[in-house]
mmCIF file of C-alpha atoms and ligand atoms in Angstrom:
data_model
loop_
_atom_site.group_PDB
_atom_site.id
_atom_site.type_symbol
_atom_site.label_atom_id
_atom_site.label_comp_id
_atom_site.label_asym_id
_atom_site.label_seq_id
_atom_site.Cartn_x
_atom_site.Cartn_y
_atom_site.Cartn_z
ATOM 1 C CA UNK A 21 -3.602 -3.591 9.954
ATOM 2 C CA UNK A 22 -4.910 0.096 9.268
ATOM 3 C CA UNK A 23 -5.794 -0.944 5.460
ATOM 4 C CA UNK A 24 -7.763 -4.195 7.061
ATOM 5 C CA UNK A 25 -9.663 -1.782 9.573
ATOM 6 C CA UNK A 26 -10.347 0.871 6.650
ATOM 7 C CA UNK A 27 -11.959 -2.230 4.769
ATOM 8 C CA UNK A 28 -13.884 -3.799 7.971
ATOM 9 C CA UNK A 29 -12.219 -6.609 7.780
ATOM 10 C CA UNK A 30 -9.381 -6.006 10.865
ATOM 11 C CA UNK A 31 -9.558 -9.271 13.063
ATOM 12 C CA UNK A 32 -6.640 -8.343 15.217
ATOM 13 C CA UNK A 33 -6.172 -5.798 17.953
ATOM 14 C CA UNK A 34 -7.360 -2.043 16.760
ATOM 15 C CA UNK A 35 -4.587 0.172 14.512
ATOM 16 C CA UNK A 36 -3.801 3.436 16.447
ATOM 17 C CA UNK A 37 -2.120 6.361 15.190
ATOM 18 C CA UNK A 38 -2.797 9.639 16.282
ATOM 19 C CA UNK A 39 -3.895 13.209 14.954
ATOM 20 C CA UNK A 40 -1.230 15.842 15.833
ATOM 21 C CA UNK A 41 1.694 12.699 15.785
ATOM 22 C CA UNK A 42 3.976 15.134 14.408
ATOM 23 C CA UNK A 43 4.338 17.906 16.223
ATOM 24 C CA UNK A 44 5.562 20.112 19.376
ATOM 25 C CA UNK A 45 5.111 17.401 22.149
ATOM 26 C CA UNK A 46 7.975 15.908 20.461
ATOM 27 C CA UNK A 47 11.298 17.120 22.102
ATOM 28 C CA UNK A 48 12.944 15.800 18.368
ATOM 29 C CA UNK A 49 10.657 18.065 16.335
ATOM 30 C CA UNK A 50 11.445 21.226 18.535
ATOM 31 C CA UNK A 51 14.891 20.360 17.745
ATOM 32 C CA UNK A 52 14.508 20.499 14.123
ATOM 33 C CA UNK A 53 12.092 23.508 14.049
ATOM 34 C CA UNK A 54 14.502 25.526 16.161
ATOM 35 C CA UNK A 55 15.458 28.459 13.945
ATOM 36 C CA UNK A 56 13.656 27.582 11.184
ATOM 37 C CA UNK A 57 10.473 29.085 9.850
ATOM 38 C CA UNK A 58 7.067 26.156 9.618
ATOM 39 C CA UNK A 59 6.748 27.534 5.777
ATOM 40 C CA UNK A 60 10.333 26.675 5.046
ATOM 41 C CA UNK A 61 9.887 23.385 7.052
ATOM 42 C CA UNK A 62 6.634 22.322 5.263
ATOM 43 C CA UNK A 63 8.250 22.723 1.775
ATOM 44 C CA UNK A 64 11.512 21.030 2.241
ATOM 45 C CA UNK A 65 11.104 17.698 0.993
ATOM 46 C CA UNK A 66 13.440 16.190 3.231
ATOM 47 C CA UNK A 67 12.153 18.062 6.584
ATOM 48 C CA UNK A 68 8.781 16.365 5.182
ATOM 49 C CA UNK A 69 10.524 12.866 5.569
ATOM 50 C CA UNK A 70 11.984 13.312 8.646
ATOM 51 C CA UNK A 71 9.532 14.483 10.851
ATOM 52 C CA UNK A 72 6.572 12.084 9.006
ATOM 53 C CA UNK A 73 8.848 9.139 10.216
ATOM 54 C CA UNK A 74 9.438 10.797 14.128
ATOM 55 C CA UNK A 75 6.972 9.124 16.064
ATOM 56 C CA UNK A 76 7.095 5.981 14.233
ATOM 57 C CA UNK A 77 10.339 5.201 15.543
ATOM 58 C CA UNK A 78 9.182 7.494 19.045
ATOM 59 C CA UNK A 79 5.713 5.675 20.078
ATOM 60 C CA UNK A 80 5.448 2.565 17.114
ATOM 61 C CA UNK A 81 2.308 3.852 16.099
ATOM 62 C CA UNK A 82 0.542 2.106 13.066
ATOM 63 C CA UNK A 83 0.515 4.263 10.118
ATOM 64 C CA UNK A 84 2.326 7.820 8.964
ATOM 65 C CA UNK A 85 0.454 11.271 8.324
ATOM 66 C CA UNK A 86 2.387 13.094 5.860
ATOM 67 C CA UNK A 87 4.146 16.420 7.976
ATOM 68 C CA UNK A 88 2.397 19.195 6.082
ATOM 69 C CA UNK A 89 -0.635 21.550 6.975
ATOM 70 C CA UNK A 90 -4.178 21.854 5.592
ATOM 71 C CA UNK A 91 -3.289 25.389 4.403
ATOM 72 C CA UNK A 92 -0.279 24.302 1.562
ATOM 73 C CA UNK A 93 -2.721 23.779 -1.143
ATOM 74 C CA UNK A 94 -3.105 27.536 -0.711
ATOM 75 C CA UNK A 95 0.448 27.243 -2.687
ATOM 76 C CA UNK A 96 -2.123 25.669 -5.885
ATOM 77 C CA UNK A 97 -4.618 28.523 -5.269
ATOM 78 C CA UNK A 98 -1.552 31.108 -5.737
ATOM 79 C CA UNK A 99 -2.308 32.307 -2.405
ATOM 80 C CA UNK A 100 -0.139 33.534 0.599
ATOM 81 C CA UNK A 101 0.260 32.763 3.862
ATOM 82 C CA UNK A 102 2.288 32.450 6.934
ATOM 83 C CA UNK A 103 2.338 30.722 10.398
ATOM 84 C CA UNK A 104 3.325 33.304 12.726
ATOM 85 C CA UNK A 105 5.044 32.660 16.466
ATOM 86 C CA UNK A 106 1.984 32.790 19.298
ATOM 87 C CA UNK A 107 -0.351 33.447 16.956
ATOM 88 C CA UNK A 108 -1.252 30.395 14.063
ATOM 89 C CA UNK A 109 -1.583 30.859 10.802
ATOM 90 C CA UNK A 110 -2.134 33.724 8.697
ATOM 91 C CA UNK A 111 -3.094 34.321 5.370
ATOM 92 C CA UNK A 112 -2.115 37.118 3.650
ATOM 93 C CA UNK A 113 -4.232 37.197 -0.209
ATOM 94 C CA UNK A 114 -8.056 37.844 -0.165
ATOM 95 C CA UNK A 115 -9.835 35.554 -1.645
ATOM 96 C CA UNK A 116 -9.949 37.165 -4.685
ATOM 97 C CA UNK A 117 -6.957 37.202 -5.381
ATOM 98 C CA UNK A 118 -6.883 33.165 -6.060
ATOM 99 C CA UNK A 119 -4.814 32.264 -9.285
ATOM 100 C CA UNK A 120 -4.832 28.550 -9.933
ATOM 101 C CA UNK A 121 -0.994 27.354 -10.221
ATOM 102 C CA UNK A 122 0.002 24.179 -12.199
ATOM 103 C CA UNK A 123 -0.634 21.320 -9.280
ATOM 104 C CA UNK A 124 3.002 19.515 -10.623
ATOM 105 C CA UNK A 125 5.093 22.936 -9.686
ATOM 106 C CA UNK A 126 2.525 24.125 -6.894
ATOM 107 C CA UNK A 127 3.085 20.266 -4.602
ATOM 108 C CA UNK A 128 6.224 19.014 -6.371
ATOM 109 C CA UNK A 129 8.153 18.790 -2.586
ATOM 110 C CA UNK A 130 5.056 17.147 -1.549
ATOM 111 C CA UNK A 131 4.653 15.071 -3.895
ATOM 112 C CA UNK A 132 8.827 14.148 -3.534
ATOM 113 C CA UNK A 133 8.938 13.806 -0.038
ATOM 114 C CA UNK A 134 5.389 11.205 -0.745
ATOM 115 C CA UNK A 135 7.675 9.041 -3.084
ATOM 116 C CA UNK A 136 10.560 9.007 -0.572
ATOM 117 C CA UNK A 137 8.398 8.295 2.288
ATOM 118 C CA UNK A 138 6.739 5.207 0.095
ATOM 119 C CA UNK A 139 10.148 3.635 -0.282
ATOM 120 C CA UNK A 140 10.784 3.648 3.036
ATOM 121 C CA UNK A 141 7.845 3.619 5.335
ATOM 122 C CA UNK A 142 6.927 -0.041 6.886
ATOM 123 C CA UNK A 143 3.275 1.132 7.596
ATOM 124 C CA UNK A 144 0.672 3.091 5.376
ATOM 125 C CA UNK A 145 1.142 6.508 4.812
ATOM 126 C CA UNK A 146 -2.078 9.081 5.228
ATOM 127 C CA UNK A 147 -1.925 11.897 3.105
ATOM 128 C CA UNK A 148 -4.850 14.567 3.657
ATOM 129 C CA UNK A 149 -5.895 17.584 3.261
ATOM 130 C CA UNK A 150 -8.551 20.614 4.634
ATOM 131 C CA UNK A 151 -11.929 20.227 3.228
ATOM 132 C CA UNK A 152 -12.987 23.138 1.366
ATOM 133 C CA UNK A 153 -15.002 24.531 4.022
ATOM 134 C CA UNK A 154 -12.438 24.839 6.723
ATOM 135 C CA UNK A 155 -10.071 26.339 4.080
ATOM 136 C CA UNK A 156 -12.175 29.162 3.036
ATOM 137 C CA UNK A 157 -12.777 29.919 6.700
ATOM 138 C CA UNK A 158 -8.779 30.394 6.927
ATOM 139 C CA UNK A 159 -8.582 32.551 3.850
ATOM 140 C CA UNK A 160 -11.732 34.656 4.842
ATOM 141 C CA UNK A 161 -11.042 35.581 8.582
ATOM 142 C CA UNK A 162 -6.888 35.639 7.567
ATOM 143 C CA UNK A 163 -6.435 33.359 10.539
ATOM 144 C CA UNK A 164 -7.442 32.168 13.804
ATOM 145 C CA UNK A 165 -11.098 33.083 14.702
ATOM 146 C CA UNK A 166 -13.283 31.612 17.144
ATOM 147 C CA UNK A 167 -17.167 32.153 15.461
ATOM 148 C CA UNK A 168 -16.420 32.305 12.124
ATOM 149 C CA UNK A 169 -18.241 35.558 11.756
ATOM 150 C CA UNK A 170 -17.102 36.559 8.546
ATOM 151 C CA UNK A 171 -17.215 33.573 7.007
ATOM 152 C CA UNK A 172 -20.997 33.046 7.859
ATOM 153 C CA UNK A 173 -21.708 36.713 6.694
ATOM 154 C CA UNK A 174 -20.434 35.544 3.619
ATOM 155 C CA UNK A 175 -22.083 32.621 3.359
ATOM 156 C CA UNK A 176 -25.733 33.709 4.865
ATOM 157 C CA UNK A 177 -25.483 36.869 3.071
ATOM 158 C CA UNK A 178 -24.085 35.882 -0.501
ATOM 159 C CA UNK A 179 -24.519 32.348 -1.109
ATOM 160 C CA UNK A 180 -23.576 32.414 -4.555
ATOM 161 C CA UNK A 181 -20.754 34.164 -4.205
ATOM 162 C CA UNK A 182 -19.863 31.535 -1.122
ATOM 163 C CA UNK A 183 -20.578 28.421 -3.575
ATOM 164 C CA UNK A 184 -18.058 30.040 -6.240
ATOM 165 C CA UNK A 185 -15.290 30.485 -3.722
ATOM 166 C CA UNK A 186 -15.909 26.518 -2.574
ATOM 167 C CA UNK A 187 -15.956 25.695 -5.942
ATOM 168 C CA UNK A 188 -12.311 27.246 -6.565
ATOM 169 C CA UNK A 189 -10.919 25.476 -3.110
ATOM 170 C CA UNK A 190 -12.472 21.870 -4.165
ATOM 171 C CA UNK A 191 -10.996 22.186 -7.633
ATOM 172 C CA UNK A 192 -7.689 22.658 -6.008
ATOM 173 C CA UNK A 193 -7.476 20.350 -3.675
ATOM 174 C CA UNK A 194 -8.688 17.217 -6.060
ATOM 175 C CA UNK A 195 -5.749 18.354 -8.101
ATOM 176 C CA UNK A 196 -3.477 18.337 -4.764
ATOM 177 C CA UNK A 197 -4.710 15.166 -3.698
ATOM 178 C CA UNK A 198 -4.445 13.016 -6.756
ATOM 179 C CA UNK A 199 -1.050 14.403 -6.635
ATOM 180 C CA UNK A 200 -0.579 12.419 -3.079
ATOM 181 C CA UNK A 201 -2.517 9.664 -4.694
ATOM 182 C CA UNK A 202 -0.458 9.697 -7.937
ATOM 183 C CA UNK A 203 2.678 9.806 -5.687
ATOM 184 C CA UNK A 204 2.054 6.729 -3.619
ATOM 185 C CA UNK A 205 -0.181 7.286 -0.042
ATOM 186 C CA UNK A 206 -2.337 4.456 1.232
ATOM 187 C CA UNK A 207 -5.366 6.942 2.029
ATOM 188 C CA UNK A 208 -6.083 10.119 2.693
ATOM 189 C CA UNK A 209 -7.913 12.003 5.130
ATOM 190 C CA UNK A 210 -10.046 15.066 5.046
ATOM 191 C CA UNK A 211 -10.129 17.841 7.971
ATOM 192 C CA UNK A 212 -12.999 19.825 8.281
ATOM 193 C CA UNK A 213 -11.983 21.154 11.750
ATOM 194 C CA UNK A 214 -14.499 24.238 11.728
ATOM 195 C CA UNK A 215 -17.718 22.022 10.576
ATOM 196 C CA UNK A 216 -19.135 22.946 14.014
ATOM 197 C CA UNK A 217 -19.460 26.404 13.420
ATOM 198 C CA UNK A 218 -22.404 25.518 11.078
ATOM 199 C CA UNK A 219 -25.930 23.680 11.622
ATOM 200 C CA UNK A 220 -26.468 20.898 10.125
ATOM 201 C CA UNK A 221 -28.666 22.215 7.379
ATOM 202 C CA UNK A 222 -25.617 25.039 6.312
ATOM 203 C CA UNK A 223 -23.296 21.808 6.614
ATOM 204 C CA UNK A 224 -24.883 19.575 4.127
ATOM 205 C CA UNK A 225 -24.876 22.518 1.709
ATOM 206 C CA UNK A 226 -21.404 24.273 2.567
ATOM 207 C CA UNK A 227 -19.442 21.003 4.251
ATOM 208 C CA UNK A 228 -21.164 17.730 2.472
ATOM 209 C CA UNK A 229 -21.080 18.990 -0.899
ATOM 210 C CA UNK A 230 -17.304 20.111 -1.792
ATOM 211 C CA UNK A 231 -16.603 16.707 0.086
ATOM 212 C CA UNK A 232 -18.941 14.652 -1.985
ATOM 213 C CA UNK A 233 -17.405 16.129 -4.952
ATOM 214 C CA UNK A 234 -13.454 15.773 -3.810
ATOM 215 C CA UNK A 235 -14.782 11.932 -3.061
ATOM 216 C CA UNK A 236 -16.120 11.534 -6.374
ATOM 217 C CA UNK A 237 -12.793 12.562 -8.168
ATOM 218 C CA UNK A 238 -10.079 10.975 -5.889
ATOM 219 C CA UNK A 239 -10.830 7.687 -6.056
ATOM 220 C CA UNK A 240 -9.040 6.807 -3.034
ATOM 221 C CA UNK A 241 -10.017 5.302 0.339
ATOM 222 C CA UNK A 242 -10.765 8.397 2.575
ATOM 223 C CA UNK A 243 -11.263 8.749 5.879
ATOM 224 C CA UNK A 244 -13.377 12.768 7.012
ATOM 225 C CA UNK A 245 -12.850 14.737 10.405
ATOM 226 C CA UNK A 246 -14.679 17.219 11.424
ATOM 227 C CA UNK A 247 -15.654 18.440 14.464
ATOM 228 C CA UNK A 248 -18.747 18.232 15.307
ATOM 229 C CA UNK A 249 -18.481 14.454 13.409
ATOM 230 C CA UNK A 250 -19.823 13.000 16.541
ATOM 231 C CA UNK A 251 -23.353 15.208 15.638
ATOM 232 C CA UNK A 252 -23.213 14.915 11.308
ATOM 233 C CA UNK A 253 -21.589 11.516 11.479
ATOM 234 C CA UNK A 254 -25.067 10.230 9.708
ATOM 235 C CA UNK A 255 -24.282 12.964 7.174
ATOM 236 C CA UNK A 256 -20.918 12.099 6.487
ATOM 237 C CA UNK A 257 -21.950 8.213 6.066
ATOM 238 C CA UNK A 258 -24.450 8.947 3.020
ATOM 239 C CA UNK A 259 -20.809 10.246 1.170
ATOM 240 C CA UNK A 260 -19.694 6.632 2.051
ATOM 241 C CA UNK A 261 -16.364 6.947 3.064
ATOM 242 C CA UNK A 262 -14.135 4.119 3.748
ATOM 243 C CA UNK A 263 -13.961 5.689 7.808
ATOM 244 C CA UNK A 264 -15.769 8.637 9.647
ATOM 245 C CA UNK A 265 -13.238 9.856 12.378
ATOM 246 C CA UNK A 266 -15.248 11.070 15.455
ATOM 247 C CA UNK A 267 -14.159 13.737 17.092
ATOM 248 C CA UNK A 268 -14.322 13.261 21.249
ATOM 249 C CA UNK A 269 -18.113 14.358 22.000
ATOM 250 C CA UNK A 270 -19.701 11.536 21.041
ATOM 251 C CA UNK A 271 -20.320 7.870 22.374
ATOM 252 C CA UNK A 272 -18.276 5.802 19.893
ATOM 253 C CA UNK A 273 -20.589 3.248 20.613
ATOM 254 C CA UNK A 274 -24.136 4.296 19.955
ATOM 255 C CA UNK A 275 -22.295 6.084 16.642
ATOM 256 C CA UNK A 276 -21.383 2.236 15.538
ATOM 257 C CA UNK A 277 -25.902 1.880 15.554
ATOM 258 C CA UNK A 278 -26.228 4.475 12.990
ATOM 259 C CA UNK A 279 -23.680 3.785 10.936
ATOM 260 C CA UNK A 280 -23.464 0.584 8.553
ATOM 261 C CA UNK A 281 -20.690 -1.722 9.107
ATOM 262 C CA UNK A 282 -19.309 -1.260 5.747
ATOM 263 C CA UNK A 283 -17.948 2.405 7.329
ATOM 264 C CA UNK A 284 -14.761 2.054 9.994
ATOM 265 C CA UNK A 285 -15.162 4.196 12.589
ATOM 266 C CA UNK A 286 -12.073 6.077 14.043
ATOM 267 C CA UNK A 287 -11.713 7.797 17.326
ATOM 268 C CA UNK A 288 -12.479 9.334 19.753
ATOM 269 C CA UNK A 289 -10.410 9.877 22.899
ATOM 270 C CA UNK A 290 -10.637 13.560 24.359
ATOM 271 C CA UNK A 291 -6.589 14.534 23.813
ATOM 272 C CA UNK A 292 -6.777 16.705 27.011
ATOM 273 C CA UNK A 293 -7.522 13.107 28.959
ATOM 274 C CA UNK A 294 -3.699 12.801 28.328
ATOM 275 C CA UNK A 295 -3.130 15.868 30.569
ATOM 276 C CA UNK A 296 -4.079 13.146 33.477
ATOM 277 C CA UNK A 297 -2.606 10.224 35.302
ATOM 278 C CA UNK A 298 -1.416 7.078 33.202
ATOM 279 C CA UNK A 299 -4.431 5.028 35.624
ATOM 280 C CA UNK A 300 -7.137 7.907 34.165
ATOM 281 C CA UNK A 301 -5.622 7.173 30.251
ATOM 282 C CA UNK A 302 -5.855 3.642 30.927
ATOM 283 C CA UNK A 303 -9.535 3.888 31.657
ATOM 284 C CA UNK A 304 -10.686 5.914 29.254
ATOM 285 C CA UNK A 305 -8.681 3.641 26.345
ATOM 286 C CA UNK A 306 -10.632 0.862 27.694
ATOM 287 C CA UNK A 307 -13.834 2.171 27.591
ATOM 288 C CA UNK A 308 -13.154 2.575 24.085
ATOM 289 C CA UNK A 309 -11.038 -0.954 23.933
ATOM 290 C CA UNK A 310 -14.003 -2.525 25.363
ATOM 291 C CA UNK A 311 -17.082 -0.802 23.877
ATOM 292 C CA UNK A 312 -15.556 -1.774 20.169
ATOM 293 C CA UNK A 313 -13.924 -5.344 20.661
ATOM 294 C CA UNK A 314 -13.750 -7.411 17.798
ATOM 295 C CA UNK A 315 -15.040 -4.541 15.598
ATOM 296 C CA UNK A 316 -13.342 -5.005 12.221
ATOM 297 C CA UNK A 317 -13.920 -1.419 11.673
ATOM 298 C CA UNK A 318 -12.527 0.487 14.556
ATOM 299 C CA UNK A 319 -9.313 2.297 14.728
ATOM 300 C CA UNK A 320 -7.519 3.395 17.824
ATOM 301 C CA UNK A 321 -7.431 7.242 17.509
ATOM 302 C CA UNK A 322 -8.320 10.796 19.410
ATOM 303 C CA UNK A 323 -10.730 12.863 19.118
ATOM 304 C CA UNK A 324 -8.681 15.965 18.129
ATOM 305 C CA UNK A 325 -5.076 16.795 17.592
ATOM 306 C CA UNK A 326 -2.426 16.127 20.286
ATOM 307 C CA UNK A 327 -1.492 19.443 21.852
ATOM 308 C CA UNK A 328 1.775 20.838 21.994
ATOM 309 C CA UNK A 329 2.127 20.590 26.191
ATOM 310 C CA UNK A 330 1.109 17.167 26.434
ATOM 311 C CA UNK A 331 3.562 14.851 28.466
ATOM 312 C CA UNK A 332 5.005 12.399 25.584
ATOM 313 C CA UNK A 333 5.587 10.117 28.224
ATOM 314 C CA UNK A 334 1.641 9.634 28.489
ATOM 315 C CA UNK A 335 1.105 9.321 24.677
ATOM 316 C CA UNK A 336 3.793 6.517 24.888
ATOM 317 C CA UNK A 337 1.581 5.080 27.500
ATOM 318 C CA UNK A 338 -1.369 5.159 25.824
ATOM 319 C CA UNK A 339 0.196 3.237 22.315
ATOM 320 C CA UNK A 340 1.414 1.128 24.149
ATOM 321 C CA UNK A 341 -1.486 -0.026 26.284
ATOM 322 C CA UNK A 342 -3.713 -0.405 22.795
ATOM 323 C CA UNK A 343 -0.543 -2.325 20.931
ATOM 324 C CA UNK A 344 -0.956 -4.929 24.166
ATOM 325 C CA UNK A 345 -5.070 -5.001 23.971
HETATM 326 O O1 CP3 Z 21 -1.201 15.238 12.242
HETATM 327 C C1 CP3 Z 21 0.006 15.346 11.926
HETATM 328 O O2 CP3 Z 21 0.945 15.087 12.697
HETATM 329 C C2 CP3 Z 21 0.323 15.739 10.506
HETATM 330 C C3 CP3 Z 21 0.548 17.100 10.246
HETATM 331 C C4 CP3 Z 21 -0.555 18.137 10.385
HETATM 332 C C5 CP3 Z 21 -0.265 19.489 10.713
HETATM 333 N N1 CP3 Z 21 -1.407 20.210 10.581
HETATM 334 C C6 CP3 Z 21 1.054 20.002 11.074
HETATM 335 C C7 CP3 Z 21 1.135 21.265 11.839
HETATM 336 C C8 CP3 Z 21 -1.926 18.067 10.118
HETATM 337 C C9 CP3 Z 21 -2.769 16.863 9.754
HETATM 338 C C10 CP3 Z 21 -2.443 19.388 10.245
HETATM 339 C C11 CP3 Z 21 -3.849 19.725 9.969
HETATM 340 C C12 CP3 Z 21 -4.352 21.043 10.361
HETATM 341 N N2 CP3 Z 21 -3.723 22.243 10.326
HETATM 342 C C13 CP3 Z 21 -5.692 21.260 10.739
HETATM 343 C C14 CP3 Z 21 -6.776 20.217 10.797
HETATM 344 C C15 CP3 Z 21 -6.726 19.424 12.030
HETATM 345 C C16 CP3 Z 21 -7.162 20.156 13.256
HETATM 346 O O3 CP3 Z 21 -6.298 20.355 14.138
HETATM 347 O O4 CP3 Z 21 -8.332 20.502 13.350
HETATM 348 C C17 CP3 Z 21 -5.839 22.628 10.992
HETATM 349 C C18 CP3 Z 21 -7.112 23.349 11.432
HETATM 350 C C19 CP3 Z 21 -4.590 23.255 10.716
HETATM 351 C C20 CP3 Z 21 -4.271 24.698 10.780
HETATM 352 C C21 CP3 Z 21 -3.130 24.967 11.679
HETATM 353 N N3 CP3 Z 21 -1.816 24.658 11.395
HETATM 354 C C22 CP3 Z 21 -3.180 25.612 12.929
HETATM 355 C C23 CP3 Z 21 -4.449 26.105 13.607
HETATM 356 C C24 CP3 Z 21 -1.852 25.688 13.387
HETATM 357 C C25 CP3 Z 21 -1.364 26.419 14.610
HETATM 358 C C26 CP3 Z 21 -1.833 25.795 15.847
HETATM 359 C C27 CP3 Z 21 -0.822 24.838 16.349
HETATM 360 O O5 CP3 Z 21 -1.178 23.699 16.680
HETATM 361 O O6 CP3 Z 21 0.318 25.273 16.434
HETATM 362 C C28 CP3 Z 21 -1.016 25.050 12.440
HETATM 363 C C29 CP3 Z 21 0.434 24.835 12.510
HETATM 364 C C30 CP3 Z 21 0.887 23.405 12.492
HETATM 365 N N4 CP3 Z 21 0.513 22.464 11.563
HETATM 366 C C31 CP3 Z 21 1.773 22.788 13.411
HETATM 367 C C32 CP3 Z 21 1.943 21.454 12.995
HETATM 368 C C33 CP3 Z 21 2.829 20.392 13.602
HETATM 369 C C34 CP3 Z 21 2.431 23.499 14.593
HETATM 370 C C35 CP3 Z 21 3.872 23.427 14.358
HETATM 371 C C36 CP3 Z 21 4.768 24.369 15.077
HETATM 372 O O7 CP3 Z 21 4.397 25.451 15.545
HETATM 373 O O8 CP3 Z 21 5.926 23.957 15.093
#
């Protein structure tokens, strides 16, 4: 059903699986992160396999995102990094201290745990990664920041030098990638999560281009995120992806005018609507329900990741109500 929506041609009710469907809102995931470290989980093959396959069996979503984090293919750029308690990730190397690693040794539990999952998933499995933008962003501020000051110092300041460091992030993640290809997922999606930061003439330069050139060698049906989609989703169409997935500003609706047919659109339901009564979800799913009927393109999806405090009893609610449109 996903791989008919990715190809427009879905004639049945809209696919749903959600961003963030792994993760702390799960009361089975905090039991198998307690007293273990997210770095240890993330490269433990069969940690990867577990958790991937939690909320298929928990809310009967339609497809499996792979349980790892935009910021492992730091592990092909020879790079550091942590996720520390209260505080997110953290990266440890400057950026010049990248070191490209053999891809086979750098992703081999990845690529293990994707060749696993393959033999035993029912429904597709996503594989994705961080788009190069969003990645340097991590590995230039060292973590969380809000602006992206540093990053746009960088990039106003030495654009060259910006360019090169893109340059070394897109080279690495085609390699990790078409490992996840090679090892067996359906699709994969792309995250450029701090797109916003930029306007849209930095973001055709600093955002379009690594992800035009990641597109051009994985040939793989791929779906991009950012935020801020709901503003560039024109941009992202003229890359021609197989979906754009629209983060939760934007009217799904008047998206589907300016973008051809031949592009599934995937969204776009604010995750903090979840926060409210099961009558409020129910509304807000329809509006989508209802405003993309009998589109072959749509799938059933947020417009940002799931947060850790939301009640799992209302994501349950909400599969199930799209599974019965
Ligand atoms: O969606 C899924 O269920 C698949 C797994 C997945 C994770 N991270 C696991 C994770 C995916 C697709 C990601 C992508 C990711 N990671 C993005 C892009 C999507 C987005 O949210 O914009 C970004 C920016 C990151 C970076 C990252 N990783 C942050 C900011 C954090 C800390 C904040 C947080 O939510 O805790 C992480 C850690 C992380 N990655 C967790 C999970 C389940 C938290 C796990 C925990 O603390 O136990």
């Amino acid at each position: 059903m996903l791989l008919d929506a990715l190809h427009c041609r879905n004639k049945k009710r809209p696919p749903i699986w959600l961003m963030r469907q792994a993760g702390r809102y799960l009361p089975e995931y905090r039991a198998l992160r307690e007293g273990r470290t997210l770095l240890d989980m993330f490269h433990d093959p069969k940690t990867i396999v577990e958790v991937t396959k939690l909320p298929l069996d928990i809310l009967q979503v339609d497809a499996a995102i792979l349980f790892s984090d935009i910021l492992t293919v730091f592990d092909g750029l020879g790079i550091r990094y942590d996720f520390q308690e209260g505080v997110g990730p953290v990266v440890q190397d400057s950026p010049d201290r990248i070191e490209m690693q053999d891809p086979h040794v750098a992703y081999v539990n990845v690529i293990e745990a994707i060749e696993q999952l393959k033999e035993e998933l029912e429904v597709p499995l996503l594989g994705f990664a961080g788009a190069p933008f969003t990645v340097a962003s991590y590995l230039i501020e060292g973590g969380s920041s809000r602006d992206l000051k540093k990053t746009k110092q960088w990039l106003f300041r030495d654009p060259e030098g910006f360019t090169k460091l893109l340059d070394q992030i897109t080279v690495a993640t085609i390699e990790y990638l078409n490992c996840q290809v090679r090892a067996g997922v359906d699709a994969i999606q792309l995250f450029d999560s701090w797109a916003n930061a930029l306007s849209i003439y930095e973001f055709r330069t600093y955002c379009l281009e690594p992800m035009r050139k990641i597109m051009k060698a994985v040939d793989h049906p791929t779906l991009l995120f950012c935020r801020g989609s709901s503003l560039f989703a024109p941009e992202l169409a003229k890359l021609q992806p197989a979906a754009i997935s629209v983060d939760w500003s934007g009217d799904l609706l008047a998206i589907r005018d300016q973008i051809p047919r031949s592009i599934a659109l995937q969204g776009n339901l604010d995750p903090m609507l979840l926060y409210a009564s099961k009558e409020k979800i129910a509304e807000g799913a329809d509006r989508l329900l209802f405003g993309m009927k009998d589109d072959p393109g749509f799938i059933f999806n947020l417009g940002h990741g799931l947060l850790p405090d939301i009640p799992v009893e209302n994501v349950k609610f909400l599969v199930d109500h799209v599974r019965r449109s």
